[in-house]
PDB file of C-alpha atoms in Angstrom:
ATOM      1  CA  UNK A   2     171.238 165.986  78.851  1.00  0.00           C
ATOM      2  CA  UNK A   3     173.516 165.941  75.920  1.00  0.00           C
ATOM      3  CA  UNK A   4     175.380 169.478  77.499  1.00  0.00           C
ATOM      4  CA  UNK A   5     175.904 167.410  80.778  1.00  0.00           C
ATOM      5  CA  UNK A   6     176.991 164.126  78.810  1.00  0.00           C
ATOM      6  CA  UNK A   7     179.551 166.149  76.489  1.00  0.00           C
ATOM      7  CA  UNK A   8     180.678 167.740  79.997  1.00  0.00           C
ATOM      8  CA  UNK A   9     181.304 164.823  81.349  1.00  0.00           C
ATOM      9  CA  UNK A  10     183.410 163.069  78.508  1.00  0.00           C
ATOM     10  CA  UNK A  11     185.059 165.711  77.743  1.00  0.00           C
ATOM     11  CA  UNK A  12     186.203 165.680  81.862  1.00  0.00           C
ATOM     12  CA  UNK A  13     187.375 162.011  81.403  1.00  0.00           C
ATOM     13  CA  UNK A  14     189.915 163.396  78.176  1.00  0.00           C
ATOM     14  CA  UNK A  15     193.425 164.006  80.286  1.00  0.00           C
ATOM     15  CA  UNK A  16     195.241 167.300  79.499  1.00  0.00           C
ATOM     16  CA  UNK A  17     197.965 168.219  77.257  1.00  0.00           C
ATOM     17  CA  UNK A  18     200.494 167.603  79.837  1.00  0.00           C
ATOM     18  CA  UNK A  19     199.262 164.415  81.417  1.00  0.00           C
ATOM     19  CA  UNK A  20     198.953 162.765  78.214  1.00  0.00           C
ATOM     20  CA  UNK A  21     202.581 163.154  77.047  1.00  0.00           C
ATOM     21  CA  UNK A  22     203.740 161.654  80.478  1.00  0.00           C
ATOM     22  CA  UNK A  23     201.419 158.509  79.728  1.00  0.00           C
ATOM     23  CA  UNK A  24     202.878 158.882  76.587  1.00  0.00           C
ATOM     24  CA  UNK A  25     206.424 158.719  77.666  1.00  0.00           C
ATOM     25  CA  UNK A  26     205.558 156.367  80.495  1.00  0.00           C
ATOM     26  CA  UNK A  27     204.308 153.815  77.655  1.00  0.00           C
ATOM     27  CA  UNK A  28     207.338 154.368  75.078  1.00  0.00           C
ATOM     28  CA  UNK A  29     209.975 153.874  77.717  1.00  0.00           C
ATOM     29  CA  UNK A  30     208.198 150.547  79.109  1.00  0.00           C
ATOM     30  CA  UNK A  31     208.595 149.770  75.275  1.00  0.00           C
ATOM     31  CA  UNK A  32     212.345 150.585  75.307  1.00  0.00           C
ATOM     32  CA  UNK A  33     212.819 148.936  78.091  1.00  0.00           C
ATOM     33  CA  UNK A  34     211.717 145.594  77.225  1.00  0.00           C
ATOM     34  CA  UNK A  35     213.139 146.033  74.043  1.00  0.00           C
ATOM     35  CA  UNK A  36     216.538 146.324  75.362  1.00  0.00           C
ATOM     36  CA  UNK A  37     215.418 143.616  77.721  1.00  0.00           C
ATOM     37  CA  UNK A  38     215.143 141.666  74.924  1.00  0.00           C
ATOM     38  CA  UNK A  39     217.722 142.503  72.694  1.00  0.00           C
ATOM     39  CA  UNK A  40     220.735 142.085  75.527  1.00  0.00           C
ATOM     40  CA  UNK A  41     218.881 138.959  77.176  1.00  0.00           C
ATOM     41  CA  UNK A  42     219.823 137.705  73.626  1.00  0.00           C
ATOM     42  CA  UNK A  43     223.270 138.754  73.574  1.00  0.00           C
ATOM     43  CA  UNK A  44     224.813 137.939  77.157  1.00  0.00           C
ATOM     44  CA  UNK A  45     222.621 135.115  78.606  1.00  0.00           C
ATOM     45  CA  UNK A  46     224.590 132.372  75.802  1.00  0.00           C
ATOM     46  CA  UNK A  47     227.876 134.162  77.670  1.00  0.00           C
ATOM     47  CA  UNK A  48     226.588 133.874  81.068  1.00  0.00           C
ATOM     48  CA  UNK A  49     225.598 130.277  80.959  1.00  0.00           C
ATOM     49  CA  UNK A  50     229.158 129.609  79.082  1.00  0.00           C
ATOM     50  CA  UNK A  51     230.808 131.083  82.279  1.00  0.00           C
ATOM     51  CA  UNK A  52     228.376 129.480  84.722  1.00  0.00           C
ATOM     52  CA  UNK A  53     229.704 126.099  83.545  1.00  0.00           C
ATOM     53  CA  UNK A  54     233.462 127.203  82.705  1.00  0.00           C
ATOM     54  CA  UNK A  55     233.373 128.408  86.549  1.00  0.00           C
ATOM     55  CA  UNK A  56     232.108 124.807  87.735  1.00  0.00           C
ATOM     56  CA  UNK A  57     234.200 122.910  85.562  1.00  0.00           C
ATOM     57  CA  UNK A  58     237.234 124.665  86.919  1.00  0.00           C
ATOM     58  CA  UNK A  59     235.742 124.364  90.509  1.00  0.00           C
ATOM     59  CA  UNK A  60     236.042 120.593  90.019  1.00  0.00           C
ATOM     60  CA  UNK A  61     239.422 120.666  88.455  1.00  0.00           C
ATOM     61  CA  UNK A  62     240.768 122.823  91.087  1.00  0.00           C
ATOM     62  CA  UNK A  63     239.423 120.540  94.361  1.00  0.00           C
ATOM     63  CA  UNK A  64     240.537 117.262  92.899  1.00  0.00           C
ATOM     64  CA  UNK A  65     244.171 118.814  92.128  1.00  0.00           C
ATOM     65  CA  UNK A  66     244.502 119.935  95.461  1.00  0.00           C
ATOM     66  CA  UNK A  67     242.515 117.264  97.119  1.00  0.00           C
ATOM     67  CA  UNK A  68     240.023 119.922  98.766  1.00  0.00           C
ATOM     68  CA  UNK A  69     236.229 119.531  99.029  1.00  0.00           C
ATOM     69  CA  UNK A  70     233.801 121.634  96.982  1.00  0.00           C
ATOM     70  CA  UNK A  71     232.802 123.066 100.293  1.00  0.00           C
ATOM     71  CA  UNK A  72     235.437 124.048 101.727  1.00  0.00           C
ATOM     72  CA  UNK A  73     236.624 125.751  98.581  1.00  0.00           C
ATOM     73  CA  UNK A  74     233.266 127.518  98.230  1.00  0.00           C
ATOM     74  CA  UNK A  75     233.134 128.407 102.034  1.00  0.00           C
ATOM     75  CA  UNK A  76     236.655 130.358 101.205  1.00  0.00           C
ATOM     76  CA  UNK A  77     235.081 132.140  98.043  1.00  0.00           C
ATOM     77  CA  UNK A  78     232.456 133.250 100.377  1.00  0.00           C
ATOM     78  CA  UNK A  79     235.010 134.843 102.622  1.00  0.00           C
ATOM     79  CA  UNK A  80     236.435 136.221  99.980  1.00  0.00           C
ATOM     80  CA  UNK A  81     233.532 138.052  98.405  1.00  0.00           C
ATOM     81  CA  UNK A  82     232.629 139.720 102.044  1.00  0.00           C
ATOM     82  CA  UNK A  83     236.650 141.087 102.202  1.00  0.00           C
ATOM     83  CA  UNK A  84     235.818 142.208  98.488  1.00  0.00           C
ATOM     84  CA  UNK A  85     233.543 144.805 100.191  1.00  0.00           C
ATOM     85  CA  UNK A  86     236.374 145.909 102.189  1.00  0.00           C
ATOM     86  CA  UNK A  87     239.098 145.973  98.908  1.00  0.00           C
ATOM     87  CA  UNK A  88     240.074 143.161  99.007  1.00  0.00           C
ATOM     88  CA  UNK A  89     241.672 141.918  95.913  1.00  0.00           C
ATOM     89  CA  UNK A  90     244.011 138.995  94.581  1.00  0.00           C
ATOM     90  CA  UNK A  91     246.202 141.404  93.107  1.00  0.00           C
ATOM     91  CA  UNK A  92     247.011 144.094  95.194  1.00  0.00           C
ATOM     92  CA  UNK A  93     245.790 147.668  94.279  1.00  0.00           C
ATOM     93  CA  UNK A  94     246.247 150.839  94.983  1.00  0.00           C
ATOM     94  CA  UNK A  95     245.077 152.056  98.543  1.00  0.00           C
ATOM     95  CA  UNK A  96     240.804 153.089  99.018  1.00  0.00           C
ATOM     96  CA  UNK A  97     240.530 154.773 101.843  1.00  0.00           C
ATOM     97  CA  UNK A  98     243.592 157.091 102.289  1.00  0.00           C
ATOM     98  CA  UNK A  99     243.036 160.496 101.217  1.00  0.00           C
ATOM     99  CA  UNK A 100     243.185 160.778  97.853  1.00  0.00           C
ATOM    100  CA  UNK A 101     241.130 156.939  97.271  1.00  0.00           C
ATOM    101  CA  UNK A 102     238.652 158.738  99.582  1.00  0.00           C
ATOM    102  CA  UNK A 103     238.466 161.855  97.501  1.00  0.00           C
ATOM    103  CA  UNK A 104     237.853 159.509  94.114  1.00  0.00           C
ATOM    104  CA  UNK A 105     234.848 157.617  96.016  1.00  0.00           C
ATOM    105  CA  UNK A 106     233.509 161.120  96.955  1.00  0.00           C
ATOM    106  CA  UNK A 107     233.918 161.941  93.500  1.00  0.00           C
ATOM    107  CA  UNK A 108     231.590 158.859  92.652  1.00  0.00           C
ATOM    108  CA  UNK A 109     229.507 159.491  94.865  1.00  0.00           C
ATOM    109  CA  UNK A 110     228.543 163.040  94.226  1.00  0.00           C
ATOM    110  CA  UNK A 111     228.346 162.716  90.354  1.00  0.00           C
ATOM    111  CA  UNK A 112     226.319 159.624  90.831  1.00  0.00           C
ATOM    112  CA  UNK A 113     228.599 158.023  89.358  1.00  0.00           C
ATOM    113  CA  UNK A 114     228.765 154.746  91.780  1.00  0.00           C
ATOM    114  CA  UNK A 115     231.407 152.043  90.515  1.00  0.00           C
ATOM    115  CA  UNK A 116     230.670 150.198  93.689  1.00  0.00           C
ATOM    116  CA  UNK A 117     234.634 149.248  93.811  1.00  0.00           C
ATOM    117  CA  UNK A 118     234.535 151.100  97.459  1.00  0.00           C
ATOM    118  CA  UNK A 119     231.361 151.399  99.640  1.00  0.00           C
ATOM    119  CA  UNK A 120     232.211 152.106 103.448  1.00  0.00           C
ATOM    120  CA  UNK A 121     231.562 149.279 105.298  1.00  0.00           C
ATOM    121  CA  UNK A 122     231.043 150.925 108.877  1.00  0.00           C
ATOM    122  CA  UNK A 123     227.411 151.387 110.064  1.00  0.00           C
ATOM    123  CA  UNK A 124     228.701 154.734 110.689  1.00  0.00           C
ATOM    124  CA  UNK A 125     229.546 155.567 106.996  1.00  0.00           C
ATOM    125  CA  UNK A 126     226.749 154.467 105.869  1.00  0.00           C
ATOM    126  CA  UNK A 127     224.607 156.327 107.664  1.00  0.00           C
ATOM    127  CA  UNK A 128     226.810 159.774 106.892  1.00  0.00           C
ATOM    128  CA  UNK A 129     226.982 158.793 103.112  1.00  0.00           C
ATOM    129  CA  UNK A 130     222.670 159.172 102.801  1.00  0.00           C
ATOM    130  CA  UNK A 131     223.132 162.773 104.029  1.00  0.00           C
ATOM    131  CA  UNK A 132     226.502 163.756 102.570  1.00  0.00           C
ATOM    132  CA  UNK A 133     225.423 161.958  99.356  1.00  0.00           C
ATOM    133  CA  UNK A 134     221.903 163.929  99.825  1.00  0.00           C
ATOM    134  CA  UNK A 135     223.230 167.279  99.946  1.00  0.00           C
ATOM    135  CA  UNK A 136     226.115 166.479  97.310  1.00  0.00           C
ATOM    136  CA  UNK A 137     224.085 164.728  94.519  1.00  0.00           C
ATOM    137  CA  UNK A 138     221.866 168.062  94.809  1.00  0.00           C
ATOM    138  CA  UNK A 139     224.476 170.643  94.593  1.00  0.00           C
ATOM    139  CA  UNK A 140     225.846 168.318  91.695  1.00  0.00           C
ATOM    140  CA  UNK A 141     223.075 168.631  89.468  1.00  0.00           C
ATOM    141  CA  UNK A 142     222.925 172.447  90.496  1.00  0.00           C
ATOM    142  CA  UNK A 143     226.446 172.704  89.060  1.00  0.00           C
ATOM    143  CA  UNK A 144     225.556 170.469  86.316  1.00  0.00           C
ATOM    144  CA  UNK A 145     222.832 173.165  84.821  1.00  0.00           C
ATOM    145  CA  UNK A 146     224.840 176.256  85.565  1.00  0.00           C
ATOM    146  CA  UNK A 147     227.238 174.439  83.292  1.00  0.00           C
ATOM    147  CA  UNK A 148     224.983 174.262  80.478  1.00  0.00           C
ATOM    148  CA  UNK A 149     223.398 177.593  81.189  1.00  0.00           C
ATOM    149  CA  UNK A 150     227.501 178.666  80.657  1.00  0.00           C
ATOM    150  CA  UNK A 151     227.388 176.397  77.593  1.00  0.00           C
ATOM    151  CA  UNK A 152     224.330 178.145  76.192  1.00  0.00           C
ATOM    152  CA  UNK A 153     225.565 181.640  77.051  1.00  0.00           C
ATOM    153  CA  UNK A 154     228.666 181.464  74.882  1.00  0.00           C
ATOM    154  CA  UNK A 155     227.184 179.763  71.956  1.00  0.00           C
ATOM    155  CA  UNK A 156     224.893 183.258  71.967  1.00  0.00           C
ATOM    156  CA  UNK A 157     228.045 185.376  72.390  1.00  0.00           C
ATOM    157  CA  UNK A 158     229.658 183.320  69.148  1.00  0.00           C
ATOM    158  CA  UNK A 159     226.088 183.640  67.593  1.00  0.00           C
ATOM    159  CA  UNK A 160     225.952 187.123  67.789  1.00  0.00           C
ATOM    160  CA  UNK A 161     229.732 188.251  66.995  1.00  0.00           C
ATOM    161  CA  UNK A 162     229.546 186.527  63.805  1.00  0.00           C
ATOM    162  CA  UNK A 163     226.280 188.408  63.261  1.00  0.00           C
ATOM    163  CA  UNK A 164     228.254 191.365  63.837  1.00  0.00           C
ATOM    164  CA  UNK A 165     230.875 190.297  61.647  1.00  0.00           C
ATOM    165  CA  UNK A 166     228.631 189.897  58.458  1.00  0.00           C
ATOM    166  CA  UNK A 167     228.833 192.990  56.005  1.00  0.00           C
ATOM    167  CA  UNK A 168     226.184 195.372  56.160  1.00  0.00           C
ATOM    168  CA  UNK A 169     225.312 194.775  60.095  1.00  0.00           C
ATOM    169  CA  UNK A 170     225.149 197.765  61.884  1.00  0.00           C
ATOM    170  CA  UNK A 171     224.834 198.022  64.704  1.00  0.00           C
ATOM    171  CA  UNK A 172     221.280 198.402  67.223  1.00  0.00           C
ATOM    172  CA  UNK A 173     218.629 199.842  65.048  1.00  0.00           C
ATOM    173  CA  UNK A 174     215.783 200.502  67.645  1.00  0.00           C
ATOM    174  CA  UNK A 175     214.366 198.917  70.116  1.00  0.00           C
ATOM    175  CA  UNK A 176     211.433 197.698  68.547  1.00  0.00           C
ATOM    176  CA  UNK A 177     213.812 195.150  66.995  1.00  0.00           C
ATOM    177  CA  UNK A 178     215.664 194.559  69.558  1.00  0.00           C
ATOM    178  CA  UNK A 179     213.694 191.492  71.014  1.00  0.00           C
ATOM    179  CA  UNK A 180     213.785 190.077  67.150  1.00  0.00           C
ATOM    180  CA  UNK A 181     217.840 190.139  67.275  1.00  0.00           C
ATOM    181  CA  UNK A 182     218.180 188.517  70.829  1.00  0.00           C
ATOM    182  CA  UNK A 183     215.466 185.943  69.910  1.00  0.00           C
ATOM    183  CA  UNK A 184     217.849 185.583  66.587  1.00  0.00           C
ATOM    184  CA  UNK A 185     221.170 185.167  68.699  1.00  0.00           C
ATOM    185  CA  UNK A 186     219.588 182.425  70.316  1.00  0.00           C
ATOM    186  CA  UNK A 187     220.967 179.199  69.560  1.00  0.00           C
ATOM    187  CA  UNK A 188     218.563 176.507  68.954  1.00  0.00           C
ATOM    188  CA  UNK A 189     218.503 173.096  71.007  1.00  0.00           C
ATOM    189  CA  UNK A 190     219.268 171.198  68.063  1.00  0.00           C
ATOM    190  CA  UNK A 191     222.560 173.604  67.426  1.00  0.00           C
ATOM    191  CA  UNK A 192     223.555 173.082  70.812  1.00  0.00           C
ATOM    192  CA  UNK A 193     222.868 169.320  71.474  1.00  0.00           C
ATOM    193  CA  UNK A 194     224.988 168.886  68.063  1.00  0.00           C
ATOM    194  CA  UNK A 195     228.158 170.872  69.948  1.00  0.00           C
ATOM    195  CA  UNK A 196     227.937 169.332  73.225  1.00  0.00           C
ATOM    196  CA  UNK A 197     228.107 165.774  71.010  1.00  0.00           C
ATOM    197  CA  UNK A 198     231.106 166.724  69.467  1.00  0.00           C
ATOM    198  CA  UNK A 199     232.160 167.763  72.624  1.00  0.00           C
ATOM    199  CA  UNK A 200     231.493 164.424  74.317  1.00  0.00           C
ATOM    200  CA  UNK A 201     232.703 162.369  71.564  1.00  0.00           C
ATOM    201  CA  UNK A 202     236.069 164.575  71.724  1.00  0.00           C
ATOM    202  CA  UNK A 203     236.601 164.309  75.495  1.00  0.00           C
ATOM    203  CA  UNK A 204     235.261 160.700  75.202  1.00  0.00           C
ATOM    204  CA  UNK A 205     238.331 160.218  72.420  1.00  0.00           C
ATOM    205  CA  UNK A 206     240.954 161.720  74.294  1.00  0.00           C
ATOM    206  CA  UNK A 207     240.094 160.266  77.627  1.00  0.00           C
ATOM    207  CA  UNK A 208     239.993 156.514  75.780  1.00  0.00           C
ATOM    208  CA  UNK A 209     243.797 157.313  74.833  1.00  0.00           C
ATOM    209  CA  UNK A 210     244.796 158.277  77.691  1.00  0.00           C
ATOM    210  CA  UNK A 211     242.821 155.550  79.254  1.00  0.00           C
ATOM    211  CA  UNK A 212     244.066 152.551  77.102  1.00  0.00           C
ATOM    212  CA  UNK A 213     247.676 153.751  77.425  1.00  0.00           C
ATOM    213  CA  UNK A 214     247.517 153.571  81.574  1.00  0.00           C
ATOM    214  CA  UNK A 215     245.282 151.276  82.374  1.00  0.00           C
ATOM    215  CA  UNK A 216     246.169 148.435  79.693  1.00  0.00           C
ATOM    216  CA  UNK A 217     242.511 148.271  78.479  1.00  0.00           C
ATOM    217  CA  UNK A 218     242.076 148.407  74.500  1.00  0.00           C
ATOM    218  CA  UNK A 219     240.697 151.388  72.586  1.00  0.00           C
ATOM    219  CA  UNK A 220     237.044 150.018  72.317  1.00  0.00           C
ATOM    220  CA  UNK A 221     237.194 149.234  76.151  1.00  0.00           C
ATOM    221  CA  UNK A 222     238.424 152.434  77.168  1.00  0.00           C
ATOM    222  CA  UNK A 223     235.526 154.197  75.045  1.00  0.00           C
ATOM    223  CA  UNK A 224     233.236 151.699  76.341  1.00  0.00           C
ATOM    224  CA  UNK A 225     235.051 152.718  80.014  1.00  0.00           C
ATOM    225  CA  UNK A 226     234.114 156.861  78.868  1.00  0.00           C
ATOM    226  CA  UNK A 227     230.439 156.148  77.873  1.00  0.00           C
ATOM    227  CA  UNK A 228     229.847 153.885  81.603  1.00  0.00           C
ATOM    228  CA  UNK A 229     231.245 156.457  83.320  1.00  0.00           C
ATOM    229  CA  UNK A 230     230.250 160.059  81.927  1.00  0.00           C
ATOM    230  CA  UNK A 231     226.534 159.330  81.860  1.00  0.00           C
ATOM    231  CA  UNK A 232     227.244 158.293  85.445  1.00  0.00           C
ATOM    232  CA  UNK A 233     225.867 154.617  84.701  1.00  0.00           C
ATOM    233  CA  UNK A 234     228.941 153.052  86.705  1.00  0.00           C
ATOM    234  CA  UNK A 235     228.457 149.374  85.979  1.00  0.00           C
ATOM    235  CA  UNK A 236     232.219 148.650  87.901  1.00  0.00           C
ATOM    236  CA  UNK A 237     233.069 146.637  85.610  1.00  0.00           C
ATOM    237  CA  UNK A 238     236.255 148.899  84.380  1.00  0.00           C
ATOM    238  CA  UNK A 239     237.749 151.538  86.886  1.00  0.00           C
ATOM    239  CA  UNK A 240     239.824 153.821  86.032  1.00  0.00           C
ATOM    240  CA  UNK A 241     242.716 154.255  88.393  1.00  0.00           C
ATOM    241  CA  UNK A 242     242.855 151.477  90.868  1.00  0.00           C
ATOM    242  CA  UNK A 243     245.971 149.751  90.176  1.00  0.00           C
ATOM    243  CA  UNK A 244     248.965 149.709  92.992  1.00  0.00           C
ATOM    244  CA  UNK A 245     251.553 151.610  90.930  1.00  0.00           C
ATOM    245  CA  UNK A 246     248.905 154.540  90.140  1.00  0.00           C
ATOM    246  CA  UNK A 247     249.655 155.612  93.575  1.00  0.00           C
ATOM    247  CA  UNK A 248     252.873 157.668  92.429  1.00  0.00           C
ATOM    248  CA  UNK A 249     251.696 158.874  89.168  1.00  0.00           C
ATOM    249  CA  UNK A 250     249.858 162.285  90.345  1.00  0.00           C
ATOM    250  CA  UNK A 251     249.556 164.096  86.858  1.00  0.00           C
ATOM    251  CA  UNK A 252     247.454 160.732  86.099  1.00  0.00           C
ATOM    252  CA  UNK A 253     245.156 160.761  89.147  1.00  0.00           C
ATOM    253  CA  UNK A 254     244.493 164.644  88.567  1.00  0.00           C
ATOM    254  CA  UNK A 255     243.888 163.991  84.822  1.00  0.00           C
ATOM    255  CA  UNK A 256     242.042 161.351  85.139  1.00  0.00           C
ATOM    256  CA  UNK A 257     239.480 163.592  88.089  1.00  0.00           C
ATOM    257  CA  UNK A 258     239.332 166.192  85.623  1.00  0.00           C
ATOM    258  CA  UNK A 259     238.236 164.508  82.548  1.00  0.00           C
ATOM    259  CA  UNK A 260     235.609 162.770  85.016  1.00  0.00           C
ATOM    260  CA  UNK A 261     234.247 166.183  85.396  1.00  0.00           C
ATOM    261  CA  UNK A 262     234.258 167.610  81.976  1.00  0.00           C
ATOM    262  CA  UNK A 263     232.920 164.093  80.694  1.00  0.00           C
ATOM    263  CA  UNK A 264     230.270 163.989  83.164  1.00  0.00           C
ATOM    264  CA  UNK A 265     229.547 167.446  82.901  1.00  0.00           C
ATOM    265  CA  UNK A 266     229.143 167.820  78.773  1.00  0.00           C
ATOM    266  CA  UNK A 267     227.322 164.184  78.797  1.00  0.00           C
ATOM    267  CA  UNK A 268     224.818 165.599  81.467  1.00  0.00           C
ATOM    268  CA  UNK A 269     224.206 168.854  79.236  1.00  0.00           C
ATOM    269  CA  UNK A 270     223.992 166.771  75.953  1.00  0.00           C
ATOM    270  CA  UNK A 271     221.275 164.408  77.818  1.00  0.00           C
ATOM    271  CA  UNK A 272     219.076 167.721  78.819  1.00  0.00           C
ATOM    272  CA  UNK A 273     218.972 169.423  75.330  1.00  0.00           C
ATOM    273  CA  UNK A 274     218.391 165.724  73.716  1.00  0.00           C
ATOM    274  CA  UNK A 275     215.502 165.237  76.242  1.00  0.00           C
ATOM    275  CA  UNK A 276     214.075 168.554  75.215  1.00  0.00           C
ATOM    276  CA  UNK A 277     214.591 166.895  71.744  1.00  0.00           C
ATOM    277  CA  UNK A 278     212.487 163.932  72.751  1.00  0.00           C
ATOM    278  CA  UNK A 279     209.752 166.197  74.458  1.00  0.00           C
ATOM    279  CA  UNK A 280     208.927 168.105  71.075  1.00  0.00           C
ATOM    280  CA  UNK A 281     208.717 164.445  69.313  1.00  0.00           C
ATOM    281  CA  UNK A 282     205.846 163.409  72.132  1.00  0.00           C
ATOM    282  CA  UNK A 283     204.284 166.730  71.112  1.00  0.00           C
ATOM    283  CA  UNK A 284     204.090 166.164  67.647  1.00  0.00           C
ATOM    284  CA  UNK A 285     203.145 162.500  68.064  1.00  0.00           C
ATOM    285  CA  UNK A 286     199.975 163.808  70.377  1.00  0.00           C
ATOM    286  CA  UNK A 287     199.081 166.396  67.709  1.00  0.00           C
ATOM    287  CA  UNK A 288     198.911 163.601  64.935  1.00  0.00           C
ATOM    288  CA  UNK A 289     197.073 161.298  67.226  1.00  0.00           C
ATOM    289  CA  UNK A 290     194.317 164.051  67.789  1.00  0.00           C
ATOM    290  CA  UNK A 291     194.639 164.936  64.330  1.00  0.00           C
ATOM    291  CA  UNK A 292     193.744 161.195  63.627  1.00  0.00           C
TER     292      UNK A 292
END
């Protein structure tokens, strides 16, 4: 009785593997609502600031002009459908010749998503869930052969300035073979502390190069870097839109390229930190059970 009773519990106890998903499950629900928290804090004083700024100069602007509320409000309306279409008070560059085309693709397939263009034809909408299908995939794909590159040179570096060091010769047997390659490997915390000095150097330059062209300030364009290379996208600063960055190619080609190396280093530095976070969950499970 006590055999099948100790069977069962021990049934009910989830594995190794399950338990670190509830685990992580439970300390991201955390986060979130922490964050939740936190920025509810922050922004909602500014939203309801704006909320009444925006009414107030509603009110102003219909008794200047001796319009209705209405009718004003029926022409924002209109205004926020041609939005969708890009639309804007001050003119901008083009969206949908080739090379506006070729920076939405460019959002779409890094999952990027700024939302400032988003084809409004029922036919490109329906292309975009394949083509963004198939491009998001081969993305990622690209994305991991990146860090497998990444991971391969820091080995070559790793084992050249083994080589270098006095004394090294050179393969002594193969029984100790295994031992040196297992030696040349660099560890996740060696790499996740390169690819952050990587990020925070293309992050710097970009911001430069950003703040000079667009007219944003420093802390906006690195705010601008950060949105954009971990492919968040909030739309609220895009890079390249204005009507005079039509002529400047060196800018549209610099500005595609540092995309890609920002997104790319920011995607490897988020893998080798997760791995980071996934030997924390392991340790906090072997306390628990040794508690």
């Amino acid at each position: 009785m006590k055999n099948d009773f100790s069977r069962c519990c021990s049934s009910l106890i989830p594995s190794r593997k399950t338990a670190r998903f509830y685990l992580l499950c439970l300390l991201i629900a955390l986060y979130m609502l922490a964050g939740a928290a936190i920025f509810s804090s922050l922004e909602r004083p500014a939203e309801l600031k704006a909320h009444q700024l925006w009414e107030r100069r509603l009110r102003d602007f219909s008794h200047e002009h001796n319009i209705s509320c209405e009718d004003l409000k029926s022409l924002l309306r209109y205004y926020e459908e041609a939005r969708t279409a890009g639309i804007r008070a001050d003119r901008g560059r083009a969206l949908w010749d080739i090379p506006g085309a070729f920076y939405f693709t460019g959002t779409v397939v890094s999952t990027i998503g700024f939302g400032v263009t988003a084809p409004s034809t029922v036919t490109g909408k329906v292309l975009l869930v394949f083509y963004g299908l198939l491009g998001c995939s081969a993305t990622i794909l690209f994305f991991n052969l990146f860090l497998e590159r990444v991971i391969t040179l820091l080995s070559f570096l790793i084992f050249w300035c083994h080589r270098g060091r006095p004394g090294h010769s050179g393969l002594e047997g193969r029984t100790g073979e295994e031992n040196r390659n297992e030696e040349w490997k660099p560890s996740v915390y060696q790499v996740t502390l390169i690819l952050f000095f990587a990020v925070l150097l293309v992050a710097c330059g970009a911001a430069f190069l950003y703040s000079t062209m667009e007219g944003w300030t420093y802390m906006e364009s690195l705010y601008f870097c950060f949105v954009a290379f971990s492919t968040v996208g909030f739309g609220d600063f895009v890079s390249g839109q204005r009507e005079h960055h039509e002529d400047t190619w060196a800018y549209q080609v610099a500005n595609c390229l540092l995309m890609l190396l920002g997104v790319c280093c920011t995607y490897s530095l988020f893998n080798t930190i997760s791995v980071i976070i996934k030997q924390g969950l392991n340790w906090m499970l072997t306390t628990l059970a040794w508690m």
